[in-house]
JSON list of C-alpha atoms in Angstrom, two decimals:
[
{"chain": "A", "resi": 1, "resn": "ASP", "atom": "CA", "xyz": [53.93, -0.86, 37.58]},
{"chain": "A", "resi": 2, "resn": "VAL", "atom": "CA", "xyz": [53.42, 2.82, 36.51]},
{"chain": "A", "resi": 3, "resn": "VAL", "atom": "CA", "xyz": [50.17, 2.44, 34.49]},
{"chain": "A", "resi": 4, "resn": "ALA", "atom": "CA", "xyz": [48.69, 0.44, 37.53]},
{"chain": "A", "resi": 5, "resn": "ASP", "atom": "CA", "xyz": [50.05, 2.87, 40.02]},
{"chain": "A", "resi": 6, "resn": "ARG", "atom": "CA", "xyz": [48.51, 5.86, 38.05]},
{"chain": "A", "resi": 7, "resn": "LEU", "atom": "CA", "xyz": [45.06, 3.89, 37.57]},
{"chain": "A", "resi": 8, "resn": "LEU", "atom": "CA", "xyz": [44.93, 3.34, 41.45]},
{"chain": "A", "resi": 9, "resn": "ALA", "atom": "CA", "xyz": [45.80, 6.94, 42.41]},
{"chain": "A", "resi": 10, "resn": "ALA", "atom": "CA", "xyz": [43.29, 8.25, 39.56]},
{"chain": "A", "resi": 11, "resn": "THR", "atom": "CA", "xyz": [40.37, 5.93, 40.79]},
{"chain": "A", "resi": 12, "resn": "ALA", "atom": "CA", "xyz": [41.15, 7.23, 44.13]},
{"chain": "A", "resi": 13, "resn": "GLY", "atom": "CA", "xyz": [40.37, 10.50, 43.06]},
{"chain": "A", "resi": 14, "resn": "ASP", "atom": "CA", "xyz": [43.78, 12.22, 42.27]},
{"chain": "A", "resi": 15, "resn": "GLU", "atom": "CA", "xyz": [43.36, 15.02, 39.62]},
{"chain": "A", "resi": 16, "resn": "LEU", "atom": "CA", "xyz": [44.28, 13.57, 36.12]},
{"chain": "A", "resi": 17, "resn": "GLY", "atom": "CA", "xyz": [43.66, 16.63, 33.84]},
{"chain": "A", "resi": 18, "resn": "THR", "atom": "CA", "xyz": [41.23, 14.40, 32.01]},
{"chain": "A", "resi": 19, "resn": "GLU", "atom": "CA", "xyz": [38.27, 12.44, 32.51]},
{"chain": "A", "resi": 20, "resn": "TRP", "atom": "CA", "xyz": [38.44, 9.17, 34.26]},
{"chain": "A", "resi": 21, "resn": "LEU", "atom": "CA", "xyz": [36.71, 6.67, 32.35]},
{"chain": "A", "resi": 22, "resn": "PRO", "atom": "CA", "xyz": [38.75, 7.29, 29.34]},
{"chain": "A", "resi": 23, "resn": "PHE", "atom": "CA", "xyz": [41.77, 7.04, 31.24]},
{"chain": "A", "resi": 24, "resn": "ALA", "atom": "CA", "xyz": [40.70, 4.08, 33.39]},
{"chain": "A", "resi": 25, "resn": "THR", "atom": "CA", "xyz": [39.78, 2.08, 29.97]},
{"chain": "A", "resi": 26, "resn": "ALA", "atom": "CA", "xyz": [43.00, 2.93, 28.28]},
{"chain": "A", "resi": 27, "resn": "ALA", "atom": "CA", "xyz": [44.98, 1.76, 31.29]},
{"chain": "A", "resi": 28, "resn": "ALA", "atom": "CA", "xyz": [42.89, -1.51, 31.48]},
{"chain": "A", "resi": 29, "resn": "LEU", "atom": "CA", "xyz": [43.40, -2.32, 27.94]},
{"chain": "A", "resi": 30, "resn": "LEU", "atom": "CA", "xyz": [47.11, -1.75, 28.18]},
{"chain": "A", "resi": 31, "resn": "LEU", "atom": "CA", "xyz": [47.36, -3.97, 31.55]},
{"chain": "A", "resi": 32, "resn": "ASP", "atom": "CA", "xyz": [45.18, -6.49, 29.94]},
{"chain": "A", "resi": 33, "resn": "VAL", "atom": "CA", "xyz": [47.50, -6.90, 26.77]},
{"chain": "A", "resi": 34, "resn": "LEU", "atom": "CA", "xyz": [50.66, -6.56, 29.10]},
{"chain": "A", "resi": 35, "resn": "VAL", "atom": "CA", "xyz": [49.48, -9.48, 31.22]},
{"chain": "A", "resi": 36, "resn": "THR", "atom": "CA", "xyz": [48.00, -11.73, 28.81]},
{"chain": "A", "resi": 37, "resn": "ALA", "atom": "CA", "xyz": [50.73, -11.30, 26.37]},
{"chain": "A", "resi": 38, "resn": "GLU", "atom": "CA", "xyz": [52.80, -14.66, 25.63]},
{"chain": "A", "resi": 39, "resn": "ASP", "atom": "CA", "xyz": [56.32, -14.64, 26.75]},
{"chain": "A", "resi": 40, "resn": "SER", "atom": "CA", "xyz": [58.75, -16.28, 24.21]},
{"chain": "A", "resi": 41, "resn": "ALA", "atom": "CA", "xyz": [60.85, -17.63, 27.28]},
{"chain": "A", "resi": 42, "resn": "CYS", "atom": "CA", "xyz": [57.98, -20.23, 28.03]},
{"chain": "A", "resi": 43, "resn": "LEU", "atom": "CA", "xyz": [58.88, -22.05, 24.55]},
{"chain": "A", "resi": 44, "resn": "GLN", "atom": "CA", "xyz": [62.29, -22.75, 26.07]},
{"chain": "A", "resi": 45, "resn": "LEU", "atom": "CA", "xyz": [60.66, -24.91, 28.31]},
{"chain": "A", "resi": 46, "resn": "GLU", "atom": "CA", "xyz": [59.98, -28.58, 27.63]},
{"chain": "A", "resi": 47, "resn": "ASN", "atom": "CA", "xyz": [56.31, -28.00, 29.00]},
{"chain": "A", "resi": 48, "resn": "PRO", "atom": "CA", "xyz": [55.51, -24.24, 28.22]},
{"chain": "A", "resi": 49, "resn": "ALA", "atom": "CA", "xyz": [52.32, -24.71, 30.39]},
{"chain": "A", "resi": 50, "resn": "LEU", "atom": "CA", "xyz": [54.40, -24.63, 33.50]},
{"chain": "A", "resi": 51, "resn": "TYR", "atom": "CA", "xyz": [56.27, -21.14, 32.74]},
{"chain": "A", "resi": 52, "resn": "ARG", "atom": "CA", "xyz": [55.66, -18.35, 35.30]},
{"chain": "A", "resi": 53, "resn": "PRO", "atom": "CA", "xyz": [56.71, -14.89, 34.15]},
{"chain": "A", "resi": 54, "resn": "VAL", "atom": "CA", "xyz": [59.27, -13.00, 36.52]},
{"chain": "A", "resi": 55, "resn": "TRP", "atom": "CA", "xyz": [56.45, -10.40, 37.48]},
{"chain": "A", "resi": 56, "resn": "VAL", "atom": "CA", "xyz": [53.95, -13.03, 38.68]},
{"chain": "A", "resi": 57, "resn": "THR", "atom": "CA", "xyz": [56.54, -13.95, 41.66]},
{"chain": "A", "resi": 58, "resn": "ARG", "atom": "CA", "xyz": [55.97, -12.86, 45.29]},
{"chain": "A", "resi": 59, "resn": "HIS", "atom": "CA", "xyz": [53.76, -9.84, 45.66]},
{"chain": "A", "resi": 60, "resn": "LYS", "atom": "CA", "xyz": [54.81, -8.05, 42.33]},
{"chain": "A", "resi": 61, "resn": "PRO", "atom": "CA", "xyz": [51.16, -8.07, 40.71]},
{"chain": "A", "resi": 62, "resn": "GLU", "atom": "CA", "xyz": [49.52, -6.64, 43.72]},
{"chain": "A", "resi": 63, "resn": "ILE", "atom": "CA", "xyz": [49.48, -2.82, 42.53]},
{"chain": "A", "resi": 64, "resn": "VAL", "atom": "CA", "xyz": [47.89, -4.37, 39.17]},
{"chain": "A", "resi": 65, "resn": "VAL", "atom": "CA", "xyz": [45.30, -6.32, 40.85]},
{"chain": "A", "resi": 66, "resn": "ASP", "atom": "CA", "xyz": [44.68, -3.37, 43.41]},
{"chain": "A", "resi": 67, "resn": "SER", "atom": "CA", "xyz": [44.27, -0.92, 40.56]},
{"chain": "A", "resi": 68, "resn": "LEU", "atom": "CA", "xyz": [41.91, -3.13, 38.28]},
{"chain": "A", "resi": 69, "resn": "ILE", "atom": "CA", "xyz": [39.80, -4.07, 41.24]},
{"chain": "A", "resi": 70, "resn": "HIS", "atom": "CA", "xyz": [39.16, -0.63, 42.58]},
{"chain": "A", "resi": 71, "resn": "ALA", "atom": "CA", "xyz": [38.61, 0.83, 38.97]},
{"chain": "A", "resi": 72, "resn": "LEU", "atom": "CA", "xyz": [36.01, -2.09, 38.26]},
{"chain": "A", "resi": 73, "resn": "ARG", "atom": "CA", "xyz": [34.39, -1.23, 41.85]},
{"chain": "A", "resi": 74, "resn": "ARG", "atom": "CA", "xyz": [34.28, 2.32, 41.09]},
{"chain": "A", "resi": 75, "resn": "SER", "atom": "CA", "xyz": [32.73, 1.77, 37.54]},
{"chain": "A", "resi": 76, "resn": "LEU", "atom": "CA", "xyz": [30.29, -1.01, 38.44]},
{"chain": "A", "resi": 77, "resn": "LEU", "atom": "CA", "xyz": [29.61, -0.47, 42.41]},
{"chain": "A", "resi": 78, "resn": "VAL", "atom": "CA", "xyz": [29.95, 3.12, 42.84]},
{"chain": "A", "resi": 79, "resn": "GLU", "atom": "CA", "xyz": [29.05, 4.83, 39.80]},
{"chain": "A", "resi": 80, "resn": "ARG", "atom": "CA", "xyz": [26.66, 2.36, 38.19]},
{"chain": "A", "resi": 81, "resn": "GLY", "atom": "CA", "xyz": [25.87, 4.24, 35.11]},
{"chain": "A", "resi": 82, "resn": "CYS", "atom": "CA", "xyz": [26.50, 1.41, 32.53]},
{"chain": "A", "resi": 83, "resn": "LEU", "atom": "CA", "xyz": [23.76, 0.15, 30.37]},
{"chain": "A", "resi": 84, "resn": "VAL", "atom": "CA", "xyz": [26.37, -2.34, 28.75]},
{"chain": "A", "resi": 85, "resn": "ALA", "atom": "CA", "xyz": [29.75, -3.88, 29.69]},
{"chain": "A", "resi": 86, "resn": "GLN", "atom": "CA", "xyz": [32.25, -1.54, 28.77]},
{"chain": "A", "resi": 87, "resn": "PRO", "atom": "CA", "xyz": [35.82, -2.10, 27.33]},
{"chain": "A", "resi": 88, "resn": "LEU", "atom": "CA", "xyz": [37.13, -1.16, 30.93]},
{"chain": "A", "resi": 89, "resn": "HIS", "atom": "CA", "xyz": [35.02, -4.05, 32.35]},
{"chain": "A", "resi": 90, "resn": "LEU", "atom": "CA", "xyz": [36.05, -6.87, 29.90]},
{"chain": "A", "resi": 91, "resn": "SER", "atom": "CA", "xyz": [39.98, -5.87, 29.94]},
{"chain": "A", "resi": 92, "resn": "GLY", "atom": "CA", "xyz": [39.92, -5.65, 33.74]},
{"chain": "A", "resi": 93, "resn": "LEU", "atom": "CA", "xyz": [38.17, -9.21, 34.06]},
{"chain": "A", "resi": 94, "resn": "ARG", "atom": "CA", "xyz": [40.57, -10.48, 31.45]},
{"chain": "A", "resi": 95, "resn": "ALA", "atom": "CA", "xyz": [43.64, -9.31, 33.02]},
{"chain": "A", "resi": 96, "resn": "LEU", "atom": "CA", "xyz": [42.76, -10.16, 36.35]},
{"chain": "A", "resi": 97, "resn": "GLY", "atom": "CA", "xyz": [41.60, -13.69, 35.58]},
{"chain": "A", "resi": 98, "resn": "HIS", "atom": "CA", "xyz": [44.84, -14.25, 33.86]},
{"chain": "A", "resi": 99, "resn": "ILE", "atom": "CA", "xyz": [46.69, -13.21, 36.99]},
{"chain": "A", "resi": 100, "resn": "ALA", "atom": "CA", "xyz": [44.89, -15.35, 39.11]},
{"chain": "A", "resi": 101, "resn": "ARG", "atom": "CA", "xyz": [45.83, -18.20, 36.82]},
{"chain": "A", "resi": 102, "resn": "LEU", "atom": "CA", "xyz": [49.47, -17.36, 36.64]},
{"chain": "A", "resi": 103, "resn": "SER", "atom": "CA", "xyz": [49.52, -17.12, 40.31]},
{"chain": "A", "resi": 104, "resn": "ARG", "atom": "CA", "xyz": [47.70, -20.26, 41.04]},
{"chain": "A", "resi": 105, "resn": "HIS", "atom": "CA", "xyz": [50.78, -21.97, 42.74]},
{"chain": "A", "resi": 106, "resn": "THR", "atom": "CA", "xyz": [50.17, -19.71, 45.72]},
{"chain": "A", "resi": 107, "resn": "GLY", "atom": "CA", "xyz": [46.54, -18.42, 45.24]},
{"chain": "A", "resi": 108, "resn": "HIS", "atom": "CA", "xyz": [47.66, -15.26, 47.04]},
{"chain": "A", "resi": 109, "resn": "GLN", "atom": "CA", "xyz": [46.62, -12.92, 44.17]},
{"chain": "A", "resi": 110, "resn": "ALA", "atom": "CA", "xyz": [43.23, -14.75, 43.74]},
{"chain": "A", "resi": 111, "resn": "LEU", "atom": "CA", "xyz": [42.35, -14.94, 47.16]},
{"chain": "A", "resi": 112, "resn": "ARG", "atom": "CA", "xyz": [43.07, -11.29, 47.43]},
{"chain": "A", "resi": 113, "resn": "MET", "atom": "CA", "xyz": [40.73, -10.97, 44.53]},
{"chain": "A", "resi": 114, "resn": "LEU", "atom": "CA", "xyz": [38.00, -12.90, 46.11]},
{"chain": "A", "resi": 115, "resn": "THR", "atom": "CA", "xyz": [38.31, -11.07, 49.38]},
{"chain": "A", "resi": 116, "resn": "SER", "atom": "CA", "xyz": [38.24, -7.58, 47.49]},
{"chain": "A", "resi": 117, "resn": "GLY", "atom": "CA", "xyz": [34.74, -8.24, 45.86]},
{"chain": "A", "resi": 118, "resn": "ALA", "atom": "CA", "xyz": [35.42, -10.24, 42.62]},
{"chain": "A", "resi": 119, "resn": "ALA", "atom": "CA", "xyz": [32.08, -11.92, 42.89]},
{"chain": "A", "resi": 120, "resn": "GLU", "atom": "CA", "xyz": [30.29, -8.78, 43.51]},
{"chain": "A", "resi": 121, "resn": "ILE", "atom": "CA", "xyz": [32.03, -7.21, 40.38]},
{"chain": "A", "resi": 122, "resn": "ALA", "atom": "CA", "xyz": [31.24, -10.25, 38.25]},
{"chain": "A", "resi": 123, "resn": "VAL", "atom": "CA", "xyz": [27.72, -10.20, 39.15]},
{"chain": "A", "resi": 124, "resn": "ALA", "atom": "CA", "xyz": [27.47, -6.38, 38.12]},
{"chain": "A", "resi": 125, "resn": "VAL", "atom": "CA", "xyz": [28.99, -7.06, 34.77]},
{"chain": "A", "resi": 126, "resn": "MET", "atom": "CA", "xyz": [26.19, -9.92, 34.47]},
{"chain": "A", "resi": 127, "resn": "GLN", "atom": "CA", "xyz": [23.46, -7.66, 35.69]},
{"chain": "A", "resi": 128, "resn": "THR", "atom": "CA", "xyz": [24.01, -4.53, 33.41]},
{"chain": "A", "resi": 129, "resn": "SER", "atom": "CA", "xyz": [20.99, -3.86, 31.48]},
{"chain": "A", "resi": 130, "resn": "HIS", "atom": "CA", "xyz": [22.31, -5.25, 27.88]},
{"chain": "A", "resi": 131, "resn": "ALA", "atom": "CA", "xyz": [25.24, -7.62, 28.89]},
{"chain": "A", "resi": 132, "resn": "ASP", "atom": "CA", "xyz": [25.99, -9.38, 25.99]},
{"chain": "A", "resi": 133, "resn": "GLU", "atom": "CA", "xyz": [27.48, -13.10, 25.40]},
{"chain": "A", "resi": 134, "resn": "GLU", "atom": "CA", "xyz": [31.00, -11.91, 25.72]},
{"chain": "A", "resi": 135, "resn": "ALA", "atom": "CA", "xyz": [30.42, -9.92, 28.85]},
{"chain": "A", "resi": 136, "resn": "ILE", "atom": "CA", "xyz": [28.93, -13.13, 30.56]},
{"chain": "A", "resi": 137, "resn": "PHE", "atom": "CA", "xyz": [31.42, -15.35, 29.49]},
{"chain": "A", "resi": 138, "resn": "ALA", "atom": "CA", "xyz": [34.24, -12.86, 30.51]},
{"chain": "A", "resi": 139, "resn": "ALA", "atom": "CA", "xyz": [32.62, -12.48, 34.04]},
{"chain": "A", "resi": 140, "resn": "LEU", "atom": "CA", "xyz": [31.74, -16.34, 34.51]},
{"chain": "A", "resi": 141, "resn": "TRP", "atom": "CA", "xyz": [35.51, -17.23, 33.41]},
{"chain": "A", "resi": 142, "resn": "PHE", "atom": "CA", "xyz": [36.95, -14.52, 35.64]},
{"chain": "A", "resi": 143, "resn": "VAL", "atom": "CA", "xyz": [35.09, -15.99, 38.66]},
{"chain": "A", "resi": 144, "resn": "ALA", "atom": "CA", "xyz": [35.97, -19.56, 37.91]},
{"chain": "A", "resi": 145, "resn": "GLU", "atom": "CA", "xyz": [39.43, -18.67, 37.44]},
{"chain": "A", "resi": 146, "resn": "VAL", "atom": "CA", "xyz": [39.71, -16.72, 40.76]},
{"chain": "A", "resi": 147, "resn": "VAL", "atom": "CA", "xyz": [38.10, -19.30, 42.80]},
{"chain": "A", "resi": 148, "resn": "ALA", "atom": "CA", "xyz": [40.10, -22.22, 41.27]},
{"chain": "A", "resi": 149, "resn": "ALA", "atom": "CA", "xyz": [43.44, -20.41, 42.00]},
{"chain": "A", "resi": 150, "resn": "ALA", "atom": "CA", "xyz": [42.41, -19.27, 45.56]},
{"chain": "A", "resi": 151, "resn": "ARG", "atom": "CA", "xyz": [41.35, -22.65, 46.64]},
{"chain": "A", "resi": 152, "resn": "SER", "atom": "CA", "xyz": [39.81, -21.22, 50.02]},
{"chain": "A", "resi": 153, "resn": "PRO", "atom": "CA", "xyz": [37.02, -22.45, 51.99]},
{"chain": "A", "resi": 154, "resn": "ILE", "atom": "CA", "xyz": [35.44, -19.10, 51.93]},
{"chain": "A", "resi": 155, "resn": "ALA", "atom": "CA", "xyz": [34.75, -19.10, 48.19]},
{"chain": "A", "resi": 156, "resn": "PRO", "atom": "CA", "xyz": [31.35, -20.58, 48.23]},
{"chain": "A", "resi": 157, "resn": "LYS", "atom": "CA", "xyz": [30.05, -18.21, 50.73]},
{"chain": "A", "resi": 158, "resn": "ARG", "atom": "CA", "xyz": [31.40, -15.24, 48.85]},
{"chain": "A", "resi": 159, "resn": "LEU", "atom": "CA", "xyz": [29.79, -16.44, 45.70]},
{"chain": "A", "resi": 160, "resn": "VAL", "atom": "CA", "xyz": [26.49, -17.26, 47.11]},
{"chain": "A", "resi": 161, "resn": "ASP", "atom": "CA", "xyz": [26.27, -13.85, 49.28]},
{"chain": "A", "resi": 162, "resn": "ALA", "atom": "CA", "xyz": [27.34, -11.78, 46.05]},
{"chain": "A", "resi": 163, "resn": "GLY", "atom": "CA", "xyz": [24.32, -13.68, 44.10]},
{"chain": "A", "resi": 164, "resn": "MET", "atom": "CA", "xyz": [26.90, -15.38, 41.72]},
{"chain": "A", "resi": 165, "resn": "ASP", "atom": "CA", "xyz": [25.19, -18.63, 41.80]},
{"chain": "A", "resi": 166, "resn": "THR", "atom": "CA", "xyz": [21.84, -17.14, 40.63]},
{"chain": "A", "resi": 167, "resn": "ALA", "atom": "CA", "xyz": [23.41, -15.01, 37.84]},
{"chain": "A", "resi": 168, "resn": "ALA", "atom": "CA", "xyz": [25.11, -18.12, 36.68]},
{"chain": "A", "resi": 169, "resn": "ARG", "atom": "CA", "xyz": [21.82, -20.13, 36.45]},
{"chain": "A", "resi": 170, "resn": "LYS", "atom": "CA", "xyz": [20.27, -17.18, 34.57]},
{"chain": "A", "resi": 171, "resn": "ALA", "atom": "CA", "xyz": [22.99, -17.37, 32.16]},
{"chain": "A", "resi": 172, "resn": "ARG", "atom": "CA", "xyz": [22.88, -21.20, 31.83]},
{"chain": "A", "resi": 173, "resn": "GLU", "atom": "CA", "xyz": [19.01, -20.47, 30.70]},
{"chain": "A", "resi": 174, "resn": "LYS", "atom": "CA", "xyz": [19.92, -17.54, 28.55]},
{"chain": "A", "resi": 175, "resn": "TYR", "atom": "CA", "xyz": [22.87, -19.16, 26.71]},
{"chain": "A", "resi": 176, "resn": "VAL", "atom": "CA", "xyz": [21.62, -22.71, 26.37]},
{"chain": "A", "resi": 177, "resn": "ARG", "atom": "CA", "xyz": [23.45, -23.07, 22.91]},
{"chain": "A", "resi": 178, "resn": "CYS", "atom": "CA", "xyz": [26.81, -21.55, 23.92]},
{"chain": "A", "resi": 179, "resn": "GLU", "atom": "CA", "xyz": [29.21, -24.17, 25.07]},
{"chain": "A", "resi": 180, "resn": "ARG", "atom": "CA", "xyz": [31.94, -21.86, 26.45]},
{"chain": "A", "resi": 181, "resn": "ILE", "atom": "CA", "xyz": [29.28, -20.28, 28.64]},
{"chain": "A", "resi": 182, "resn": "GLN", "atom": "CA", "xyz": [27.96, -23.87, 29.81]},
{"chain": "A", "resi": 183, "resn": "ILE", "atom": "CA", "xyz": [31.13, -24.84, 30.92]},
{"chain": "A", "resi": 184, "resn": "GLU", "atom": "CA", "xyz": [31.90, -21.82, 32.92]},
{"chain": "A", "resi": 185, "resn": "VAL", "atom": "CA", "xyz": [28.65, -21.81, 34.46]},
{"chain": "A", "resi": 186, "resn": "GLY", "atom": "CA", "xyz": [29.40, -25.43, 35.63]},
{"chain": "A", "resi": 187, "resn": "ARG", "atom": "CA", "xyz": [32.52, -24.45, 37.17]},
{"chain": "A", "resi": 188, "resn": "VAL", "atom": "CA", "xyz": [31.02, -21.41, 39.00]},
{"chain": "A", "resi": 189, "resn": "LEU", "atom": "CA", "xyz": [27.99, -23.65, 40.20]},
{"chain": "A", "resi": 190, "resn": "SER", "atom": "CA", "xyz": [30.72, -26.33, 41.39]},
{"chain": "A", "resi": 191, "resn": "ALA", "atom": "CA", "xyz": [32.49, -23.79, 43.43]},
{"chain": "A", "resi": 192, "resn": "ALA", "atom": "CA", "xyz": [29.58, -22.26, 44.77]},
{"chain": "A", "resi": 193, "resn": "VAL", "atom": "CA", "xyz": [28.13, -25.50, 46.53]},
{"chain": "A", "resi": 194, "resn": "GLY", "atom": "CA", "xyz": [31.71, -26.24, 47.57]},
{"chain": "A", "resi": 195, "resn": "ALA", "atom": "CA", "xyz": [32.51, -28.89, 45.40]}
]
């Protein structure tokens, strides 16, 4: 919570004593590692896939979600100075996608991401001038996880309004031989048509 709280405050304009982008990148990398780290407690269950970390319950991840969403929005939609997807973007998408997946039982966090501009953020990553295969995959996977976890009737409209369907089709054409991108494109396009 301390890292996420400080990232949120810095993104909102609080004085850091250092440049915002390196700080935000380091915070997103740390949050990515903390959120995606495997918890050994899951191995005590007969089916480890059913394990939910304690920090996922109730509203605990909200500060992490808010801080990462705001940092990504600032970097991609406000400052708009990126020619390539930055480590801040990739780590932020991975951490948020993982939170969406872990909180799938309620869908609350994913719905918050969806209504806070998840699709716009993913499209912005995909539209950076020199977006590579990893950036495209991260953006598609992130949106697919958010939509799957949110299970909301507003998802198709949000995706189409953001241009996610068009961006996904372009990725499908550009990365014809990349199986993992083709899979995520299928998930995103299915969600965009409300299937």
